[in-house]
PDB file of C-alpha atoms in Angstrom:
ATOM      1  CA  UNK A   1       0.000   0.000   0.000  1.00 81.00           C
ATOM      2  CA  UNK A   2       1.311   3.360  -1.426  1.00 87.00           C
ATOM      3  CA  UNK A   3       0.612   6.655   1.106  1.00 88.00           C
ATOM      4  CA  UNK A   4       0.997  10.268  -0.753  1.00 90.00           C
ATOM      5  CA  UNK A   5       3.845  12.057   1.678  1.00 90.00           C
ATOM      6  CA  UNK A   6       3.028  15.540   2.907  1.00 91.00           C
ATOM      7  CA  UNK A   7       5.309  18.798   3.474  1.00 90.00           C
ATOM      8  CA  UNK A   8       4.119  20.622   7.197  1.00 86.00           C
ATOM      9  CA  UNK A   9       1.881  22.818   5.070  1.00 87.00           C
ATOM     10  CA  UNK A  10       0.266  19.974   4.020  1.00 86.00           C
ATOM     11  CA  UNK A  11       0.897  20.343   0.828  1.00 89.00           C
ATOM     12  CA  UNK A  12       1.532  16.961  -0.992  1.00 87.00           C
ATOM     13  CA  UNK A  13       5.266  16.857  -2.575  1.00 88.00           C
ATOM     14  CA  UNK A  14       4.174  14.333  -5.322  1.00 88.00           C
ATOM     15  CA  UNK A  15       6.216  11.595  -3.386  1.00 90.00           C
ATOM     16  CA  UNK A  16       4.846   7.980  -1.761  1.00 90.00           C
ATOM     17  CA  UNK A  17       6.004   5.564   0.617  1.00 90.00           C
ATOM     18  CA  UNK A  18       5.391   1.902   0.685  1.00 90.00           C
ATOM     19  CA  UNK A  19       3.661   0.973   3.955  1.00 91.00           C
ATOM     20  CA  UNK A  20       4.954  -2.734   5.059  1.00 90.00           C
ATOM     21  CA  UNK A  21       2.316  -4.750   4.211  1.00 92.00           C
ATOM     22  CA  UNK A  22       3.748  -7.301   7.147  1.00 92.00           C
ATOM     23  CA  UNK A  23       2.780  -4.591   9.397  1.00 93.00           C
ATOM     24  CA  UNK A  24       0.337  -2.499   8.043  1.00 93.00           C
ATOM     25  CA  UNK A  25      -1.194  -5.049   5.670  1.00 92.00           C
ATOM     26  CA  UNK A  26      -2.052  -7.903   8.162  1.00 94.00           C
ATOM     27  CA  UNK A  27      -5.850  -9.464   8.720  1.00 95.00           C
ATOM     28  CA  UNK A  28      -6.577  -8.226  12.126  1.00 95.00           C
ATOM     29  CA  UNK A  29      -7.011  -9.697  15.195  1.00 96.00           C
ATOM     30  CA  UNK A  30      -9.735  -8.772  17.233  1.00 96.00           C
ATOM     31  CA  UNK A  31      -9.236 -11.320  20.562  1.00 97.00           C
ATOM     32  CA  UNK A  32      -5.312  -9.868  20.514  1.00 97.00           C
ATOM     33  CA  UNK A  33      -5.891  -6.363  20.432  1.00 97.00           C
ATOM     34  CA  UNK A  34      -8.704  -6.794  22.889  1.00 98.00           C
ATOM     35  CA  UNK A  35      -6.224  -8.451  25.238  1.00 97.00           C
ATOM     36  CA  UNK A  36      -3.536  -5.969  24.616  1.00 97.00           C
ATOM     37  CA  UNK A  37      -5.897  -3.000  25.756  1.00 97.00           C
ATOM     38  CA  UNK A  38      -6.656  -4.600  29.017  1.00 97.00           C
ATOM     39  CA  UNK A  39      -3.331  -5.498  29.774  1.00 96.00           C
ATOM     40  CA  UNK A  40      -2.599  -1.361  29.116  1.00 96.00           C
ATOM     41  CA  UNK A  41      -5.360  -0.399  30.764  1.00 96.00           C
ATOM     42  CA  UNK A  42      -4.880  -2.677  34.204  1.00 96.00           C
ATOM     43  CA  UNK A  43      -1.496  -1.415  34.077  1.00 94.00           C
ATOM     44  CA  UNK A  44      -2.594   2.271  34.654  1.00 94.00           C
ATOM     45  CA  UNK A  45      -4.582   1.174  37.650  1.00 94.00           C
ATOM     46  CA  UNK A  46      -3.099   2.132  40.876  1.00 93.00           C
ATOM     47  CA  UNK A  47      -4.834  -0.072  42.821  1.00 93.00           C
ATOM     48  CA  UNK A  48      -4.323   1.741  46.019  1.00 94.00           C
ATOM     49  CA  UNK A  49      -8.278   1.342  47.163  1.00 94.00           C
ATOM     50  CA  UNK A  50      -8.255   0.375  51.059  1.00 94.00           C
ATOM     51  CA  UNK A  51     -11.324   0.314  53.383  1.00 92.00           C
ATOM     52  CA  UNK A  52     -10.577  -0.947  57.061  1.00 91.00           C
ATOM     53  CA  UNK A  53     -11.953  -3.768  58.096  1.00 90.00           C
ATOM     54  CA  UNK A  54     -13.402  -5.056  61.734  1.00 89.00           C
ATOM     55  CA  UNK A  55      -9.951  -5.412  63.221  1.00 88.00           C
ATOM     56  CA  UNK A  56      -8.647  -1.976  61.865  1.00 89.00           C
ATOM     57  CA  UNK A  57     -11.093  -0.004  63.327  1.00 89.00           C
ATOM     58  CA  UNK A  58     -10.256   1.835  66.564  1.00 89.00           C
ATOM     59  CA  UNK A  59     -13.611   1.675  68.862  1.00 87.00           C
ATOM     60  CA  UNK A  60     -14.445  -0.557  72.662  1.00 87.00           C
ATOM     61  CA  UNK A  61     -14.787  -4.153  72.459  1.00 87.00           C
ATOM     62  CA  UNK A  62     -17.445  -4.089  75.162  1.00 89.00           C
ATOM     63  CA  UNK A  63     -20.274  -6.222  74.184  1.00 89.00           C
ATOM     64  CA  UNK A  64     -23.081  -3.631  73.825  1.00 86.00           C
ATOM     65  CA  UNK A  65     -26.168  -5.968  74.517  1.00 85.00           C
ATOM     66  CA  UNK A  66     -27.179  -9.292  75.732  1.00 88.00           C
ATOM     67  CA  UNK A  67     -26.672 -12.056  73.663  1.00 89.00           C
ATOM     68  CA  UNK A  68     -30.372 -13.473  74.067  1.00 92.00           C
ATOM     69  CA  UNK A  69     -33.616 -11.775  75.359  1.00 90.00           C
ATOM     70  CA  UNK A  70     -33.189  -8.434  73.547  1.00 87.00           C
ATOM     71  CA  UNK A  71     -35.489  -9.297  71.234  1.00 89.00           C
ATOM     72  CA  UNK A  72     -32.916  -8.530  68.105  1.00 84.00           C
ATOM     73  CA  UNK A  73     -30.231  -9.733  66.437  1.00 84.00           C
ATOM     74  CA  UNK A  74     -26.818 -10.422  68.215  1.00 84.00           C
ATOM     75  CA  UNK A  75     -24.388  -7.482  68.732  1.00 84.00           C
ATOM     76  CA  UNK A  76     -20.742  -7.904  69.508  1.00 86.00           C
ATOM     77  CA  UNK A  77     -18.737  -4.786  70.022  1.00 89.00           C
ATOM     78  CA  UNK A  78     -19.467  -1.084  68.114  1.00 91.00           C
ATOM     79  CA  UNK A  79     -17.510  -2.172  64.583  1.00 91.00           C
ATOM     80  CA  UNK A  80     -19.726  -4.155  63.993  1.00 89.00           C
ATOM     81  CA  UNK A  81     -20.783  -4.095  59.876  1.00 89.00           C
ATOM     82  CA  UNK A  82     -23.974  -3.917  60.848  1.00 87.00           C
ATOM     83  CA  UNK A  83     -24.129  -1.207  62.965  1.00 88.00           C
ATOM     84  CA  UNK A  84     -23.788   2.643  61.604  1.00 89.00           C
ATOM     85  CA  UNK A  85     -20.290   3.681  61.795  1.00 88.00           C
ATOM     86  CA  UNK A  86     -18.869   0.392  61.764  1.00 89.00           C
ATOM     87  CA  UNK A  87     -16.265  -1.678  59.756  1.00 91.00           C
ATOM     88  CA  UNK A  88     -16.788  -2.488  56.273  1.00 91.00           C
ATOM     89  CA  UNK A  89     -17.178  -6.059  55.057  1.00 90.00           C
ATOM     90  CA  UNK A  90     -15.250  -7.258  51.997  1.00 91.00           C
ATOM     91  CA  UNK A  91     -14.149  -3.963  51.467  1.00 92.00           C
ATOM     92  CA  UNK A  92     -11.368  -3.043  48.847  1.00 93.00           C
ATOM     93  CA  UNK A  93      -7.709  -3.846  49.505  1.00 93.00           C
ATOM     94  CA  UNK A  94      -4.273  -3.035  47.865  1.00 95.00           C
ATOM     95  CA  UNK A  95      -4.028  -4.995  45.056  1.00 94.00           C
ATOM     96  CA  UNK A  96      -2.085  -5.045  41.742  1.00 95.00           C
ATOM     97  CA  UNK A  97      -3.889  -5.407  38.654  1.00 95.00           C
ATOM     98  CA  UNK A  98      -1.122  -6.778  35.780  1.00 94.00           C
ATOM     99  CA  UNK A  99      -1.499  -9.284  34.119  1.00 94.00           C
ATOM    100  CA  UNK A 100       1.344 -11.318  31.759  1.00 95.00           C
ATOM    101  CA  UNK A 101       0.755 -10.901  28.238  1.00 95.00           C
ATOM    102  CA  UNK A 102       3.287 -12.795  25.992  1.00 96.00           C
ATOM    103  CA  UNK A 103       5.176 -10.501  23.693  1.00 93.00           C
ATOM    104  CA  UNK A 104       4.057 -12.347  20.359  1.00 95.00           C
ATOM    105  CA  UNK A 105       0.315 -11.494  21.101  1.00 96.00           C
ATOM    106  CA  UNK A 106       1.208  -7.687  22.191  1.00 95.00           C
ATOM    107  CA  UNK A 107       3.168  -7.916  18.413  1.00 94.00           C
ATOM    108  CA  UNK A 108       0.160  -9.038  16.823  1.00 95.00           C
ATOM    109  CA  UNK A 109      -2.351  -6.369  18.692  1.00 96.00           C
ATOM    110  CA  UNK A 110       0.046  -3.623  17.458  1.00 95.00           C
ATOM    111  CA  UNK A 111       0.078  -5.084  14.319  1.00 95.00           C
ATOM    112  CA  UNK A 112      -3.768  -5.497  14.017  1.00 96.00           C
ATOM    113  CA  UNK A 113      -4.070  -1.956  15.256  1.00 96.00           C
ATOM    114  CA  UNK A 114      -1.950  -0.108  12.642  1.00 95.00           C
ATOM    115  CA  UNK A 115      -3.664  -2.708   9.993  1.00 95.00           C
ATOM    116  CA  UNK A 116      -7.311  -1.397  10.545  1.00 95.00           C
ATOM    117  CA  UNK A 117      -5.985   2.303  10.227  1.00 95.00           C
ATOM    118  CA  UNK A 118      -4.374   1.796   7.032  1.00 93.00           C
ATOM    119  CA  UNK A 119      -7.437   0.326   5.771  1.00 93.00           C
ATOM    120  CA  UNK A 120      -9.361   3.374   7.099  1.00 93.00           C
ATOM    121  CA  UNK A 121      -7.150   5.425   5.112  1.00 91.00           C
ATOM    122  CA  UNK A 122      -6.370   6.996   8.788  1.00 92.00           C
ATOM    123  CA  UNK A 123      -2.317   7.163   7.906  1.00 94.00           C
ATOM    124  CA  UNK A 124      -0.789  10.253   7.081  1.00 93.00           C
ATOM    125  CA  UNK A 125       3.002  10.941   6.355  1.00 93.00           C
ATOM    126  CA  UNK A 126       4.445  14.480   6.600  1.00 93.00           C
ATOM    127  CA  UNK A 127       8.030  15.064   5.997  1.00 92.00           C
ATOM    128  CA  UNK A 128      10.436  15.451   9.197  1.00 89.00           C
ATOM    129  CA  UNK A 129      10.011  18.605  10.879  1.00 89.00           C
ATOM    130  CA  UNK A 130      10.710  20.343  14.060  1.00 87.00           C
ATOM    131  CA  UNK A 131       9.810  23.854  15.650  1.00 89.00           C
ATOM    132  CA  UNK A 132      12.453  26.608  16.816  1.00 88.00           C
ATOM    133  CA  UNK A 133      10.933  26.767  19.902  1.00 91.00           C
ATOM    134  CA  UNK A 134       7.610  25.531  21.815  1.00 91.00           C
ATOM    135  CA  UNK A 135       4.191  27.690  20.290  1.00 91.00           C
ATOM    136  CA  UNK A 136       1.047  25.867  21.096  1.00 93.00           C
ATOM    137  CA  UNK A 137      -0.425  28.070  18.028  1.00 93.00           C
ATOM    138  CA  UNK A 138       2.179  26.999  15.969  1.00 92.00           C
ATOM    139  CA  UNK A 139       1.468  22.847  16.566  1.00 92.00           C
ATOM    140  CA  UNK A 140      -2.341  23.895  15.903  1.00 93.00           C
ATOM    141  CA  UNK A 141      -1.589  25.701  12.725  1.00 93.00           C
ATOM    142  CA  UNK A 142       0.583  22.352  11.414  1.00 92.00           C
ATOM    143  CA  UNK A 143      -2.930  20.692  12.553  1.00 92.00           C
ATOM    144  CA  UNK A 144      -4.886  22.820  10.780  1.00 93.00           C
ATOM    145  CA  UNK A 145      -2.795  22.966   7.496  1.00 92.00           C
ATOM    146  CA  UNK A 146      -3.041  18.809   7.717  1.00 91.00           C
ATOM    147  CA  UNK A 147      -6.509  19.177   8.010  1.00 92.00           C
ATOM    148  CA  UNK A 148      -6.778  17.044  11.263  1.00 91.00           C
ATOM    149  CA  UNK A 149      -7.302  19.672  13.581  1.00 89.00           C
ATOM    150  CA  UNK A 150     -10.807  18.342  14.258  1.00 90.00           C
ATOM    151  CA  UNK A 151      -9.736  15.309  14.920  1.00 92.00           C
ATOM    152  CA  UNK A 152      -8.158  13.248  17.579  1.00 94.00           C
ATOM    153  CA  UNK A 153      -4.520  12.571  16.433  1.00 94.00           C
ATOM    154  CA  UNK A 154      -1.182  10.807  17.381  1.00 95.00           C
ATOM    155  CA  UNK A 155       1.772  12.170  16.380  1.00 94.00           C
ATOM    156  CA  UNK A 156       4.645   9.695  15.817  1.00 94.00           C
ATOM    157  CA  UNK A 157       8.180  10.917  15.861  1.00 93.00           C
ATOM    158  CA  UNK A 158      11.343   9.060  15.385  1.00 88.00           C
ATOM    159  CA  UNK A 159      12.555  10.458  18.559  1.00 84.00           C
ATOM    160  CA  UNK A 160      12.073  12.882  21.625  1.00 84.00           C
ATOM    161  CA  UNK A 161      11.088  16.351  20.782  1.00 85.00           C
ATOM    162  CA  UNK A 162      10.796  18.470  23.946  1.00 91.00           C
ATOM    163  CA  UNK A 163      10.160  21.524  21.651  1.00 92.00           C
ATOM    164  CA  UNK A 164       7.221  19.824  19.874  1.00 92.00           C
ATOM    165  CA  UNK A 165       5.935  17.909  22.711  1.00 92.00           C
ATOM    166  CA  UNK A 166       6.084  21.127  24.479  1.00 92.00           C
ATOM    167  CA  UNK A 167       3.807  22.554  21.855  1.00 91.00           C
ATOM    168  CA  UNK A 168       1.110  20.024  22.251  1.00 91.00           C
ATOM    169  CA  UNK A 169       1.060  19.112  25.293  1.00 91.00           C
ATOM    170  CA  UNK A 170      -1.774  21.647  26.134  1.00 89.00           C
ATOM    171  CA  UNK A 171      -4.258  19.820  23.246  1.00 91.00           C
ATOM    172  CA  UNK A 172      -6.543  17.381  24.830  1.00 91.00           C
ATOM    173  CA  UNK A 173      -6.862  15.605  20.748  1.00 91.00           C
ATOM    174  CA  UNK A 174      -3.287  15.395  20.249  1.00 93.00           C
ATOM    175  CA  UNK A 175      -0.714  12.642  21.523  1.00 93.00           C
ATOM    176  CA  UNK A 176       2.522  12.166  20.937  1.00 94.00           C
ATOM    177  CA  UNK A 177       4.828   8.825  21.063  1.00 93.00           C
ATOM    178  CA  UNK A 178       8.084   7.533  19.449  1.00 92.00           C
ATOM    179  CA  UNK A 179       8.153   4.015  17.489  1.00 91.00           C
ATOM    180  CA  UNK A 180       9.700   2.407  20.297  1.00 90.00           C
ATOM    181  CA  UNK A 181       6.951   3.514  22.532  1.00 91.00           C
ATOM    182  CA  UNK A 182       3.888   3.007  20.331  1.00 92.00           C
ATOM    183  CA  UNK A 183       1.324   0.954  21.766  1.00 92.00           C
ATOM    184  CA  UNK A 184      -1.840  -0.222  20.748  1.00 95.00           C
ATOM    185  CA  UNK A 185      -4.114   1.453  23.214  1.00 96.00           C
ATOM    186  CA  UNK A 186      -2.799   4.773  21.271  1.00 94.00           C
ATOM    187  CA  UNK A 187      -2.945   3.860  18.131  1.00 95.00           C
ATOM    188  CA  UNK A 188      -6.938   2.561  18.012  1.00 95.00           C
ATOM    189  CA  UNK A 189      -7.300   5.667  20.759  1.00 94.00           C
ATOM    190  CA  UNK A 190      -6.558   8.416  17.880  1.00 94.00           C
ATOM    191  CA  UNK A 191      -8.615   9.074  14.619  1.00 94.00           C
ATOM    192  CA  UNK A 192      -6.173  10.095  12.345  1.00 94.00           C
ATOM    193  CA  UNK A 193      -2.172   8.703  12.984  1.00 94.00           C
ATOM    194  CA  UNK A 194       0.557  11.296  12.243  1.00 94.00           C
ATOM    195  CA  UNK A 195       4.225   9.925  11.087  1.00 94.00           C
ATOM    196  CA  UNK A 196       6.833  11.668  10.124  1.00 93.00           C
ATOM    197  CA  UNK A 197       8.744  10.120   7.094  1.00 92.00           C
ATOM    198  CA  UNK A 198      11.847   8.772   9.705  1.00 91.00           C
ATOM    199  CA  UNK A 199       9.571   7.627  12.229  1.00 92.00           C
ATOM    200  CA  UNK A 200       7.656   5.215   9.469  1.00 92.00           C
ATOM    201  CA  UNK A 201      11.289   3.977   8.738  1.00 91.00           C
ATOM    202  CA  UNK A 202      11.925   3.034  12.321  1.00 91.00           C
ATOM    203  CA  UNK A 203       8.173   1.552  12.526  1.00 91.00           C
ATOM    204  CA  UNK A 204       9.849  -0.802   9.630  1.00 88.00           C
ATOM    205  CA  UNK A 205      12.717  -1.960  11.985  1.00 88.00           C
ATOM    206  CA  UNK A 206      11.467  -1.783  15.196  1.00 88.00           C
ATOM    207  CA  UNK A 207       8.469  -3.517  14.596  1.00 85.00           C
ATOM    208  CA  UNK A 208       9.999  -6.149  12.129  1.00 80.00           C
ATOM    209  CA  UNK A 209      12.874  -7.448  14.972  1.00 73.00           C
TER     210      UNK A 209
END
């Protein structure tokens, strides 16, 4: 598959690139990139939640009723669950959500992911570029000359740009990432993925390892 390459103006300089049909050109697979996402997703839980339970809370152990004749259930001491105020049962505790994913199924997610944007057309290379210094107005102009700015996009670079990550970092519909960093959770996140004419290179050979 054959992609038109576009200048920052987004004018089109009459050039293509091949996109790797290995990589962009696979049948996707729905179960992989569905396990992929969850593995992303627990792995952004904290799971710091923590109720305290009978023994944690502070409060007297004196019995506060009879155990028969009151006419009502059995009470022990004032955490009780059941009373207001008192300990929670089964509450939350600390507990970490990740979950092992083997690396050939994450490979075939990521695959599966750039796959279904290249058949929605949702691929567009711009020659390398970089900005003199960080202007937020300047990253929405490149947007708007690209025609994405309506859009939710991700930006791929071939490497760290603190003056153009600077520059977006303010706009909720733009991401950035590297091709070592790509994931699938960001690529099926945006509509419309950004690469710069180096960065789809490295996509080639860090993908292809």
């Amino acid at each position: 598959m054959e992609v038109s390459v576009f200048n920052r103006k987004g004018e089109d300089t009459g050039r293509k690139v091949t996109l790797n049909e290995a990589i962009f050109g696979i049948e996707p697979n729905d179960h992989a990139i569905y396990l992929d996402v969850k593995q992303y997703q627990a792995n952004q839980r904290q799971g710091t939640a923590k109720t305290k339970e009978r023994s944690e809370l502070s409060g007297s152990t004196r019995k506060l009723g009879r155990q028969k004749g009151g006419g009502g259930a059995r009470r022990g001491d004032i955490n009780s669950p059941v009373l207001v105020g008192g300990a929670r049962v089964f509450g939350p505790t600390p507990r970490d959500y990740s979950f092992k994913l083997n690396k050939k199924v994450k490979r075939l997610a990521r695959f599966s992911a750039l796959s279904y944007k290249a058949k929605e057309s949702a691929i567009l290379v711009v020659e390398d570029f970089n900005f003199e210094q960080p202007k937020t107005k300047e990253f929405v102009q490149l947007t708007q000359d690209l025609k994405v700015a309506d859009k939710k996009i991700l930006l791929v670079l071939s490497g760290a740009d603190k003056n153009v990550f600077l520059s977006a970092r303010n706009l909720k519909s733009a991401k950035l990432s590297t091709p070592a960093l790509l994931n699938t959770y960001q690529v099926l996140d945006a509509n419309v993925l950004v690469m710069t004419e180096s960065a789809l290179k490295q996509v080639n050979e860090v993908l292809t390892k």
